[in-house]
Coordinates of C-alpha atoms in Angstrom, one line a residue:
Chain A
M177 CA -54.9 -7.7 -18.6
T178 CA -58.3 -6.8 -16.7
V179 CA -61.8 -8.5 -16.5
R180 CA -65.0 -6.3 -16.7
I181 CA -67.0 -7.0 -13.8
A182 CA -70.7 -6.3 -13.3
E183 CA -70.7 -6.9 -9.4
I184 CA -68.7 -9.0 -6.7
F185 CA -71.0 -9.6 -3.5
G186 CA -71.4 -12.2 -0.8
P187 CA -70.5 -14.2 1.1
T188 CA -74.2 -15.6 0.4
I189 CA -75.5 -19.0 0.0
Q190 CA -75.3 -20.4 -3.8
G191 CA -78.9 -20.4 -4.4
E192 CA -79.2 -23.0 -7.3
G193 CA -77.8 -26.3 -8.7
A194 CA -75.1 -28.6 -7.5
L195 CA -73.8 -26.3 -4.9
I196 CA -77.2 -25.3 -3.4
G197 CA -76.9 -24.0 0.0
Q198 CA -73.1 -23.7 0.2
P199 CA -71.6 -20.3 1.4
T200 CA -69.9 -18.6 -1.7
V201 CA -69.0 -15.2 -2.8
F202 CA -70.2 -14.4 -6.3
I203 CA -68.1 -12.7 -9.3
R204 CA -70.5 -11.5 -11.7
A205 CA -68.6 -10.9 -15.0
G206 CA -70.1 -8.2 -17.4
G207 CA -71.0 -9.2 -21.0
C208 CA -72.5 -12.0 -22.8
D209 CA -72.6 -13.6 -26.2
Y210 CA -76.6 -14.6 -25.6
R211 CA -79.5 -12.9 -25.3
C212 CA -82.1 -15.1 -23.6
S213 CA -85.7 -13.8 -23.6
W214 CA -86.1 -14.3 -20.0
C215 CA -82.6 -13.3 -18.7
D216 CA -82.8 -12.1 -15.2
S217 CA -79.2 -10.6 -15.1
L218 CA -79.7 -8.1 -17.8
H219 CA -77.5 -5.7 -15.9
A220 CA -74.7 -8.0 -16.5
V221 CA -75.7 -8.8 -20.2
D222 CA -77.1 -5.8 -22.0
S223 CA -74.4 -3.5 -23.2
R224 CA -76.5 -0.4 -22.2
F225 CA -75.1 -1.4 -18.7
R226 CA -71.6 -1.4 -19.9
H227 CA -70.6 1.6 -18.2
E228 CA -71.4 0.0 -15.2
W229 CA -68.9 -2.7 -15.5
L230 CA -65.6 -2.2 -14.1
P231 CA -62.5 -3.4 -15.5
M232 CA -60.5 -4.9 -12.7
Q233 CA -56.9 -6.4 -12.5
P234 CA -56.9 -10.0 -11.2
D235 CA -55.4 -9.1 -7.8
Q236 CA -58.1 -6.1 -7.5
V237 CA -60.7 -8.9 -7.9
M238 CA -59.3 -11.3 -5.3
A239 CA -58.6 -8.5 -2.9
K240 CA -62.5 -7.7 -3.2
V241 CA -63.4 -11.3 -2.5
A242 CA -60.9 -11.4 0.7
E243 CA -62.4 -8.4 2.1
L244 CA -66.0 -9.8 1.7
S245 CA -64.9 -13.3 3.1
G246 CA -63.0 -11.7 5.9
G247 CA -60.0 -13.5 4.5
Q248 CA -61.8 -16.9 4.8
P249 CA -61.0 -19.1 2.0
L250 CA -64.3 -20.2 0.6
M251 CA -66.1 -21.4 -2.8
V252 CA -66.0 -18.3 -5.3
S253 CA -68.7 -18.7 -7.9
I254 CA -67.7 -16.9 -11.4
S255 CA -71.0 -16.1 -13.2
G256 CA -72.5 -13.4 -15.7
G257 CA -73.2 -12.9 -18.4
N258 CA -71.1 -15.4 -19.8
P259 CA -67.9 -15.4 -17.9
A260 CA -66.1 -17.6 -20.5
I261 CA -66.1 -14.7 -23.2
Q262 CA -63.2 -13.2 -20.9
D263 CA -60.2 -14.7 -19.3
F264 CA -60.5 -15.5 -15.7
G265 CA -57.5 -17.9 -15.7
P266 CA -55.3 -15.5 -13.7
V267 CA -57.9 -14.6 -11.1
I268 CA -58.4 -18.4 -10.4
A269 CA -54.9 -19.2 -10.3
L270 CA -54.5 -16.1 -7.8
G271 CA -57.1 -17.5 -5.7
R272 CA -56.2 -21.1 -5.9
A273 CA -53.0 -20.4 -4.5
K274 CA -54.6 -18.6 -1.6
G275 CA -57.1 -21.6 -0.8
Y276 CA -60.0 -20.6 -2.5
S277 CA -62.1 -22.9 -4.9
F278 CA -63.8 -21.9 -8.0
A279 CA -66.9 -22.6 -9.7
C280 CA -68.0 -21.2 -13.2
E281 CA -71.3 -21.1 -14.8
T282 CA -71.6 -20.7 -18.4
Q283 CA -73.9 -21.7 -21.1
G284 CA -71.0 -23.7 -23.1
S285 CA -70.6 -21.5 -26.1
V286 CA -67.1 -20.7 -25.6
A287 CA -64.2 -23.1 -24.1
R288 CA -61.6 -22.0 -21.8
D289 CA -58.3 -23.7 -20.8
W290 CA -59.0 -22.5 -17.2
F291 CA -62.1 -24.8 -17.1
A292 CA -59.7 -27.5 -15.8
D293 CA -58.7 -25.4 -13.0
L294 CA -62.3 -25.3 -11.5
A295 CA -63.8 -27.1 -8.7
L296 CA -67.0 -27.4 -10.6
L297 CA -68.0 -26.4 -14.1
V298 CA -71.8 -25.6 -14.7
L299 CA -73.0 -25.8 -18.3
S300 CA -76.2 -24.4 -18.6
P301 CA -77.4 -24.7 -22.2
K302 CA -80.4 -22.6 -22.9
P303 CA -83.7 -24.4 -23.7
P304 CA -86.0 -23.2 -26.6
S305 CA -88.1 -20.6 -24.5
S306 CA -84.8 -18.6 -24.4
G307 CA -84.6 -17.9 -28.0
Q308 CA -81.2 -19.1 -28.1
V309 CA -79.7 -22.0 -30.2
T310 CA -76.8 -24.2 -28.8
D311 CA -73.9 -25.1 -30.7
W312 CA -73.1 -28.4 -29.6
D313 CA -69.6 -28.7 -31.0
A314 CA -68.7 -25.7 -28.8
F315 CA -70.4 -27.5 -25.9
D316 CA -68.3 -30.5 -26.5
A317 CA -65.3 -28.5 -26.4
C318 CA -65.9 -27.1 -23.0
I319 CA -66.5 -30.4 -21.7
A320 CA -63.0 -31.4 -23.2
A321 CA -61.5 -28.4 -21.9
A322 CA -62.6 -29.1 -18.3
G323 CA -60.5 -32.4 -18.3
A324 CA -60.8 -34.1 -15.0
A325 CA -62.7 -31.1 -13.3
R326 CA -66.0 -32.0 -11.8
V327 CA -68.8 -31.1 -14.7
V328 CA -72.6 -30.9 -14.3
M329 CA -75.5 -29.6 -16.7
K330 CA -77.9 -27.5 -15.6
I331 CA -81.2 -26.5 -17.7
V332 CA -84.0 -23.9 -16.5
I333 CA -87.2 -25.2 -17.6
F334 CA -90.2 -22.7 -18.5
D335 CA -92.6 -25.3 -20.3
Q336 CA -93.1 -28.7 -21.8
R337 CA -91.1 -27.9 -24.8
D338 CA -88.1 -26.9 -22.7
L339 CA -88.7 -30.4 -20.9
D340 CA -88.6 -32.1 -24.1
W341 CA -85.3 -30.5 -25.0
A342 CA -83.6 -31.4 -21.6
R343 CA -84.3 -34.9 -22.1
D344 CA -82.7 -34.8 -25.4
A345 CA -80.0 -32.9 -24.0
Q346 CA -79.5 -35.8 -21.5
S347 CA -79.3 -38.3 -23.8
R348 CA -76.7 -36.6 -25.8
Y349 CA -74.6 -36.3 -22.5
P350 CA -75.7 -39.3 -20.2
G351 CA -72.5 -39.0 -18.2
L352 CA -73.5 -35.6 -16.9
P353 CA -75.4 -35.2 -13.6
L354 CA -78.5 -33.1 -14.8
Y355 CA -80.1 -30.3 -12.8
L356 CA -83.3 -29.0 -13.5
Q357 CA -84.8 -25.8 -12.4
P358 CA -88.1 -23.9 -12.8
G359 CA -87.6 -20.8 -14.8
N360 CA -88.4 -17.6 -13.1
P361 CA -91.0 -15.5 -14.9
E362 CA -90.9 -12.7 -12.4
V363 CA -87.4 -10.8 -13.2
D364 CA -88.3 -7.1 -12.5
P365 CA -86.1 -6.5 -9.3
T366 CA -88.4 -3.7 -8.0
L367 CA -91.3 -6.1 -7.6
P368 CA -91.9 -8.7 -4.7
V369 CA -91.8 -12.6 -5.9
S370 CA -94.4 -14.7 -4.4
P371 CA -93.1 -17.9 -2.6
Q372 CA -96.2 -19.7 -3.2
A373 CA -95.7 -18.9 -7.0
L374 CA -92.3 -20.4 -6.9
A375 CA -93.6 -23.3 -4.6
D376 CA -96.2 -23.9 -7.7
R377 CA -93.5 -24.0 -9.9
M378 CA -91.3 -26.6 -8.2
L379 CA -94.7 -28.8 -7.8
W380 CA -95.3 -28.4 -11.7
L381 CA -91.5 -29.5 -12.5
V382 CA -91.5 -32.3 -10.0
N383 CA -94.8 -33.8 -11.5
E384 CA -93.8 -33.4 -15.1
T385 CA -90.4 -35.4 -14.4
V386 CA -90.3 -37.7 -11.1
G387 CA -94.0 -37.8 -11.5
K388 CA -93.6 -39.2 -14.8
G389 CA -90.8 -41.7 -14.3
W390 CA -87.9 -39.4 -15.4
L391 CA -85.9 -40.2 -12.2
T392 CA -82.2 -39.2 -13.2
P393 CA -82.4 -35.2 -13.1
H394 CA -81.9 -33.4 -9.7
I395 CA -84.7 -30.9 -9.2
L396 CA -84.0 -27.7 -7.6
P397 CA -85.4 -24.0 -7.2
Q398 CA -83.9 -20.8 -6.7
L399 CA -83.2 -20.6 -3.1
H400 CA -82.2 -16.9 -3.5
V401 CA -85.4 -15.8 -5.2
L402 CA -87.3 -17.7 -2.6
I403 CA -85.4 -15.8 0.1
W404 CA -84.7 -12.5 -1.3
G405 CA -86.9 -12.3 -4.2
N406 CA -85.1 -10.6 -7.4
R407 CA -82.9 -8.1 -5.2
R408 CA -79.4 -7.8 -6.6
G409 CA -76.5 -8.4 -4.4
V410 CA -77.5 -11.0 -2.3
Chain B
M173 CA -86.4 -61.5 9.9
T174 CA -88.9 -58.5 9.4
V175 CA -88.5 -54.9 9.5
R176 CA -91.3 -52.6 10.9
I177 CA -92.3 -49.9 8.3
A178 CA -94.4 -47.0 8.8
E179 CA -94.5 -46.3 4.9
I180 CA -92.6 -46.6 1.8
F181 CA -93.5 -43.6 -0.7
G182 CA -92.3 -42.0 -3.7
P183 CA -90.7 -41.7 -6.1
T184 CA -90.3 -37.8 -5.1
I185 CA -87.4 -35.5 -4.6
Q186 CA -85.2 -35.6 -1.6
G187 CA -86.5 -32.5 0.2
E188 CA -83.5 -31.9 2.3
G189 CA -79.6 -32.1 3.1
A190 CA -76.7 -33.5 0.9
L191 CA -79.2 -35.0 -1.7
I192 CA -81.6 -32.1 -2.1
G193 CA -83.5 -32.4 -5.2
Q194 CA -82.6 -36.1 -6.1
P195 CA -85.2 -38.4 -6.9
T196 CA -85.5 -41.0 -4.5
V197 CA -88.0 -43.5 -3.0
F198 CA -88.4 -43.6 1.0
I199 CA -88.7 -46.2 3.5
R200 CA -89.6 -44.9 6.6
A201 CA -89.1 -47.3 9.5
G202 CA -91.2 -47.5 12.6
G203 CA -89.9 -46.9 16.0
C204 CA -87.4 -44.5 17.6
D205 CA -85.4 -44.1 20.7
Y206 CA -85.8 -40.7 20.8
R207 CA -88.5 -38.5 21.4
C208 CA -87.9 -35.0 20.1
S209 CA -90.1 -32.0 21.4
W210 CA -90.7 -30.9 17.6
C211 CA -90.7 -34.4 15.8
D212 CA -92.4 -33.9 12.4
S213 CA -92.8 -37.8 12.1
L214 CA -94.4 -38.9 15.2
H215 CA -96.5 -41.4 13.0
A216 CA -93.2 -43.3 12.8
V217 CA -91.9 -42.7 16.4
D218 CA -94.9 -42.6 18.7
S219 CA -96.0 -46.4 20.0
R220 CA -99.6 -45.4 19.9
F221 CA -99.2 -45.7 15.9
R222 CA -97.2 -49.1 16.3
H223 CA -100.4 -51.0 15.0
E224 CA -99.7 -49.1 11.9
W225 CA -96.1 -50.1 11.4
L226 CA -96.2 -53.2 8.8
P227 CA -93.8 -56.1 9.6
M228 CA -92.1 -56.7 6.0
Q229 CA -89.4 -59.0 4.7
P230 CA -86.7 -57.8 2.9
D231 CA -87.8 -59.0 -0.2
Q232 CA -91.3 -57.6 0.1
V233 CA -89.7 -54.2 0.9
M234 CA -87.7 -54.0 -2.2
A235 CA -90.8 -55.4 -4.2
K236 CA -92.7 -52.3 -3.1
V237 CA -89.8 -50.0 -3.9
A238 CA -89.5 -51.6 -7.3
E239 CA -93.1 -51.2 -7.7
L240 CA -93.0 -47.5 -7.0
S241 CA -90.2 -46.8 -9.2
G242 CA -91.2 -49.1 -12.3
G243 CA -88.3 -51.2 -11.7
Q244 CA -85.8 -48.1 -12.4
P245 CA -83.0 -48.6 -9.9
L246 CA -82.6 -45.1 -7.9
M247 CA -81.7 -43.8 -4.9
V248 CA -83.7 -45.2 -1.7
S249 CA -83.7 -43.2 1.5
I250 CA -84.1 -44.8 4.7
S251 CA -85.6 -42.7 7.3
G252 CA -87.8 -43.0 10.2
G253 CA -88.3 -43.0 13.3
N254 CA -84.5 -44.2 13.8
P255 CA -84.0 -46.8 11.1
A256 CA -80.6 -47.8 13.2
I257 CA -82.7 -49.7 15.7
Q258 CA -83.4 -52.4 13.2
D259 CA -81.4 -54.3 11.0
F260 CA -81.5 -52.8 7.4
G261 CA -78.7 -54.9 6.2
P262 CA -80.7 -57.5 4.3
V263 CA -83.1 -54.9 2.8
I264 CA -79.6 -53.0 1.5
A265 CA -78.0 -56.1 0.2
L266 CA -81.0 -56.9 -1.7
G267 CA -81.3 -53.5 -3.3
R268 CA -77.8 -53.1 -4.3
A269 CA -77.7 -56.5 -5.8
K270 CA -80.5 -54.9 -8.3
G271 CA -78.5 -51.8 -8.7
Y272 CA -80.2 -49.5 -6.0
S273 CA -78.4 -47.0 -3.9
F274 CA -79.2 -46.4 -0.1
A275 CA -78.9 -43.5 2.1
C276 CA -79.7 -43.7 5.7
E277 CA -80.7 -40.6 8.1
T278 CA -80.2 -41.5 11.9
Q279 CA -79.5 -39.3 14.9
G280 CA -76.3 -41.3 15.5
S281 CA -77.5 -43.3 18.9
V282 CA -76.9 -46.7 17.3
A283 CA -74.1 -48.1 15.1
R284 CA -74.6 -50.7 12.6
D285 CA -72.4 -52.6 10.4
W286 CA -74.4 -52.0 7.2
F287 CA -73.7 -48.3 7.3
A288 CA -70.5 -49.3 5.5
D289 CA -72.8 -50.5 2.6
L290 CA -74.6 -47.0 2.5
A291 CA -73.8 -44.2 -0.5
L292 CA -74.6 -41.8 2.3
L293 CA -75.1 -41.8 5.9
V294 CA -76.7 -38.8 7.2
L295 CA -75.9 -38.3 11.0
S296 CA -78.4 -35.9 12.3
P297 CA -77.8 -35.3 16.2
K298 CA -80.3 -33.3 17.9
P299 CA -79.8 -29.8 19.6
P300 CA -80.9 -28.8 22.7
S301 CA -84.5 -27.5 21.6
S302 CA -85.3 -31.1 21.1
G303 CA -85.0 -32.0 24.8
Q304 CA -82.9 -34.8 23.7
V305 CA -79.2 -35.5 24.8
T306 CA -76.6 -36.8 22.3
D307 CA -74.2 -39.6 23.4
W308 CA -71.2 -38.8 21.6
D309 CA -69.4 -42.4 22.0
A310 CA -72.5 -43.8 20.2
F311 CA -71.9 -41.1 17.7
D312 CA -68.3 -41.8 17.4
A313 CA -69.3 -45.5 16.8
C314 CA -71.8 -44.7 13.9
I315 CA -68.9 -42.8 12.0
A316 CA -66.5 -45.7 12.7
A317 CA -69.1 -48.3 11.5
A318 CA -69.4 -46.4 8.3
G319 CA -66.0 -47.2 7.1
A320 CA -65.2 -45.7 3.9
A321 CA -69.0 -45.0 3.1
R322 CA -69.7 -41.0 2.6
V323 CA -71.0 -39.3 6.0
V324 CA -72.5 -36.0 6.6
M325 CA -73.6 -34.2 9.7
K326 CA -77.2 -32.3 9.3
I327 CA -78.7 -30.5 12.2
V328 CA -82.0 -28.6 12.7
I329 CA -81.8 -25.1 14.0
F330 CA -84.8 -23.7 15.9
D331 CA -82.9 -20.9 17.8
Q332 CA -79.7 -19.3 18.8
R333 CA -79.0 -21.8 21.3
D334 CA -79.0 -24.7 18.8
L335 CA -76.7 -22.6 16.5
D336 CA -74.1 -22.4 19.4
W337 CA -74.5 -26.2 19.9
A338 CA -74.0 -27.0 16.1
R339 CA -70.8 -24.9 16.1
D340 CA -69.6 -27.0 19.0
A341 CA -70.7 -30.4 17.2
Q342 CA -68.7 -29.0 14.3
S343 CA -65.7 -28.4 16.1
R344 CA -66.1 -31.9 17.3
Y345 CA -66.2 -33.4 13.8
P346 CA -64.3 -30.9 11.5
G347 CA -64.1 -33.4 8.8
L348 CA -67.7 -34.1 8.5
P349 CA -69.4 -31.9 5.9
L350 CA -72.2 -29.9 7.6
Y351 CA -75.8 -29.2 6.7
L352 CA -78.0 -26.8 8.8
Q353 CA -81.6 -26.6 8.0
P354 CA -84.3 -24.4 9.8
G355 CA -86.6 -26.3 12.3
N356 CA -90.2 -26.5 11.0
P357 CA -92.5 -25.3 14.0
E358 CA -95.8 -26.0 11.5
V359 CA -95.7 -29.8 12.2
D360 CA -99.7 -30.6 12.0
P361 CA -100.3 -32.4 8.7
T362 CA -103.8 -30.8 8.5
L363 CA -102.7 -27.4 8.4
P364 CA -101.3 -25.5 5.5
V365 CA -97.7 -24.3 5.8
S366 CA -97.0 -20.8 4.7
P367 CA -94.1 -20.6 2.0
Q368 CA -93.4 -17.0 3.2
A369 CA -92.5 -18.3 6.7
L370 CA -90.5 -20.8 5.4
A371 CA -88.7 -18.2 3.6
D372 CA -88.4 -16.1 6.6
R373 CA -86.8 -18.8 8.8
M374 CA -84.2 -19.4 5.8
L375 CA -83.2 -15.8 5.9
W376 CA -83.1 -15.8 9.5
L377 CA -80.5 -18.9 9.4
V378 CA -78.4 -17.4 6.7
N379 CA -78.1 -14.0 8.2
E380 CA -77.1 -16.0 11.5
T381 CA -74.7 -18.0 9.9
V382 CA -73.1 -16.9 6.7
G383 CA -74.2 -13.2 7.5
K384 CA -71.8 -13.6 10.9
G385 CA -69.0 -15.1 8.9
W386 CA -69.8 -18.6 9.7
L387 CA -69.0 -19.8 6.1
T388 CA -68.5 -23.7 6.4
P389 CA -72.0 -25.3 6.7
H390 CA -74.6 -25.6 3.8
I391 CA -77.8 -23.7 4.7
L392 CA -80.9 -25.6 3.1
P393 CA -84.5 -25.6 3.7
Q394 CA -87.2 -28.5 3.6
L395 CA -88.2 -28.3 0.1
H396 CA -91.0 -31.0 0.6
V397 CA -92.4 -28.5 3.3
L398 CA -92.2 -25.8 0.5
I399 CA -94.0 -27.6 -2.1
W400 CA -96.3 -29.8 -0.3
G401 CA -96.5 -28.4 3.4
N402 CA -96.6 -31.3 6.0
R403 CA -98.7 -33.7 3.9
R404 CA -97.5 -37.2 4.2
G405 CA -96.5 -39.5 1.5
V406 CA -94.7 -37.0 -0.9

């Protein structure tokens, strides 16, 4: 049973969310059930890149991870695309047996029993600016599937409407730690990113949340964009 | 019994370390037993600013925190200077009774029994570039005083020698989660900070750690410097 893999890269630092700054190897799954207007990973989403996605056996995936980490067990981040449309259970079982831990980021549209084997499940429902609509029943099923595993919610914010939506999402799940990050409008990997523009977006988001008395979400930027711009594989 | 306070400000986001991105009010204690060459908080360290440090009763401190947070209990970060040269036990007891949580950052030169009442104790021993020398017996006493409280180690890195020193510190305390952050050479609050220079320092530090197979520390920048430069009170 193979999984379709867009890329495996690292070790590098996790650039965003609850594990920000932590060394990790990324497994980026190919394929997605969403098509966000501002997607920054189209090479793992759009089916016109499908020929670049490599079908790999679980042992091949973990062999590549081990090669990259020099055999040191570390946190492995499974992203995409939406990794939950595939079965990563065997990869995770194999990796955990060798001392690796796993985090997975998904929009929460498909529940998987292997969520319970994660060190961290990041559910990132997509706000209105994405053009997508969240199925909250499916989202509930993802939380249930995670069982005792640590779960957080991460929402990318482009505008005021997204912020209002994030507040509603937090009201729906008051027990889930919430991470907000400014959206990245500069997704062309061939163009440089302005660190000043990234700083300005953070300032706006902090002012609109903490500055207005909303004190429960964590507010974090995308460090990888700050450091490397939109380059792939870092 | 009063404490000497250089400033109380916020709510803003915690800009660095294990709580990065979390909304917090800062209590900056006046006075320090160290004098790091690159200190970015001289207004809370150098005794020529002593007349600016306000002696406050614990209830006055918490009244100011509550005023700033609009009465919402949140994480309160006690920094300095070195807050451990004073007795913050009564402030913490008063705040916890009202639902606030406390983090404290100190170099680990003075142990306090109130460390055990913290949600997080950040021990930040100073590397060679600081010009300071760490008393590891005192540092051990700080860890012991924290008891069951969460403790992490944070080290500011300016150069390769600091990095080697941080590796030794990690060998000494393999059980302490380690956070590394690039030093900030631009400490003049009246001069602008270059976000690009900050990004470059992060790139250097990631390359010298994760890039060379050192996969255990978290690597994080100072977000407040990215967003606000060296301005005070944000």
